[in-house]
Amino acid sequence: MTTALLSTADELHARVRRGRRAVVMTMGALHQGHATLIRTAREIAGPEGEVVVTVFVNPLQFGAGEDLDRYPRTLDADLKIAEQAGADAVFAPSVDEVYPGGDPQVRITAGPMGERLEGASRPGHFDGMLTVVAKLLHLTRPDVALYGQKDAQQLALIRRMVRDLNFGVEIVGVPTVREEDGLALSSRNRYLSPDERGTALALSRALFAGRDRHAAQEALRARAREVPSTHARAEALSALGESRAAADAHAVATASPGGPAAVRAAARQVLDEAARFVPPLELDYLALVDPSDFTEIGDGFTGEAVLAVAARVGTTRLIDNLPLTFGTFGAAS
């Protein structure tokens, strides 16, 4: 199969559609994380459907001093990766094609969620992101659009826009793809020197430390719930030679504040250590949030949450996150 390279919406609209169209939106510089998105889109679209990959470096979502000019543009290599992953077409429009007449006067506003975390660090970023996503959804007319969970706040805002503004498209989130050492795949990783890359590993290690602390707490709570009373609990576990575990289980089950504070502390310890590395990690934020609105969760929170981190290493800014589930034994990873 040869992947078609298209530069105008008219070319895309002229294609005969037989099955579902699945779209993967990118800014190019494709890597195996994007390839995973494309392969997932291929599975969803099926043999009769169509997979379209968009490649467009959106100027609206780059703020002053950000890396618009140096953002990698590798269309020939992108086309090969897209083809190998199963894309039927790559839609790579010009700025004039997406924004005829210049910057749009009417734009999508991200609202309160868009002003938190990434939005606070990059004012206007999410307004520009949602505006181009809305434009590309209209230009590509998909049945389903896929986005990576690495950009968790972006994914949450796209889902909110689609719901609030009645876009007739299904949004699918695809889990983060990582290197063997845990570093989340990103087009910006290519900016890192070997020493900077070593420091950057602290982002994923901090998230894993928070996840592991959370899993241990949830396991202790589950054990604490297995027997009805403190005395009976201690006797039952002591009979198995686990008197210390019984004490720990009771302490965790009755502790206040609960898990979120300990999760944040475990992650923060790793990041604080990385701040003393050479080169150092410069933390932007560490947050444990409700994915519905990206506000910090409290001690009594139950349900899905996101542990998110952003930091700068050298001149490169990186983000990462992990989903966690509070109130039930186990954690998503």
XYZ file of C-alpha atoms in Angstrom, residues 27 57-71 73 103 107 118-129 188 312 315 317:
35
model
C 2.797 18.128 14.300
C 2.920 22.601 12.942
C 0.292 24.909 14.383
C 1.648 28.435 15.004
C -1.296 29.364 17.237
C -0.222 27.048 20.066
C 3.352 28.311 20.356
C 3.876 31.176 22.779
C 6.568 33.849 22.852
C 10.002 32.286 23.248
C 8.801 28.763 22.425
C 10.292 26.515 19.775
C 8.115 27.115 16.687
C 11.065 27.936 14.425
C 13.215 25.035 15.576
C 10.410 22.493 15.822
C 10.014 19.301 10.191
C -4.703 34.187 11.949
C -11.159 30.982 18.044
C 0.091 23.524 31.111
C -2.234 26.459 30.502
C -0.702 28.423 33.382
C 2.801 27.710 32.096
C 1.896 28.394 28.453
C -0.832 31.080 28.323
C -3.019 30.765 25.231
C -1.565 27.391 24.269
C -4.779 25.437 24.695
C -6.882 28.042 22.894
C -4.594 27.626 19.886
C -4.594 23.845 20.208
C 11.372 17.044 21.713
C 12.813 21.760 31.851
C 16.462 24.341 26.979
C 10.620 21.384 28.268
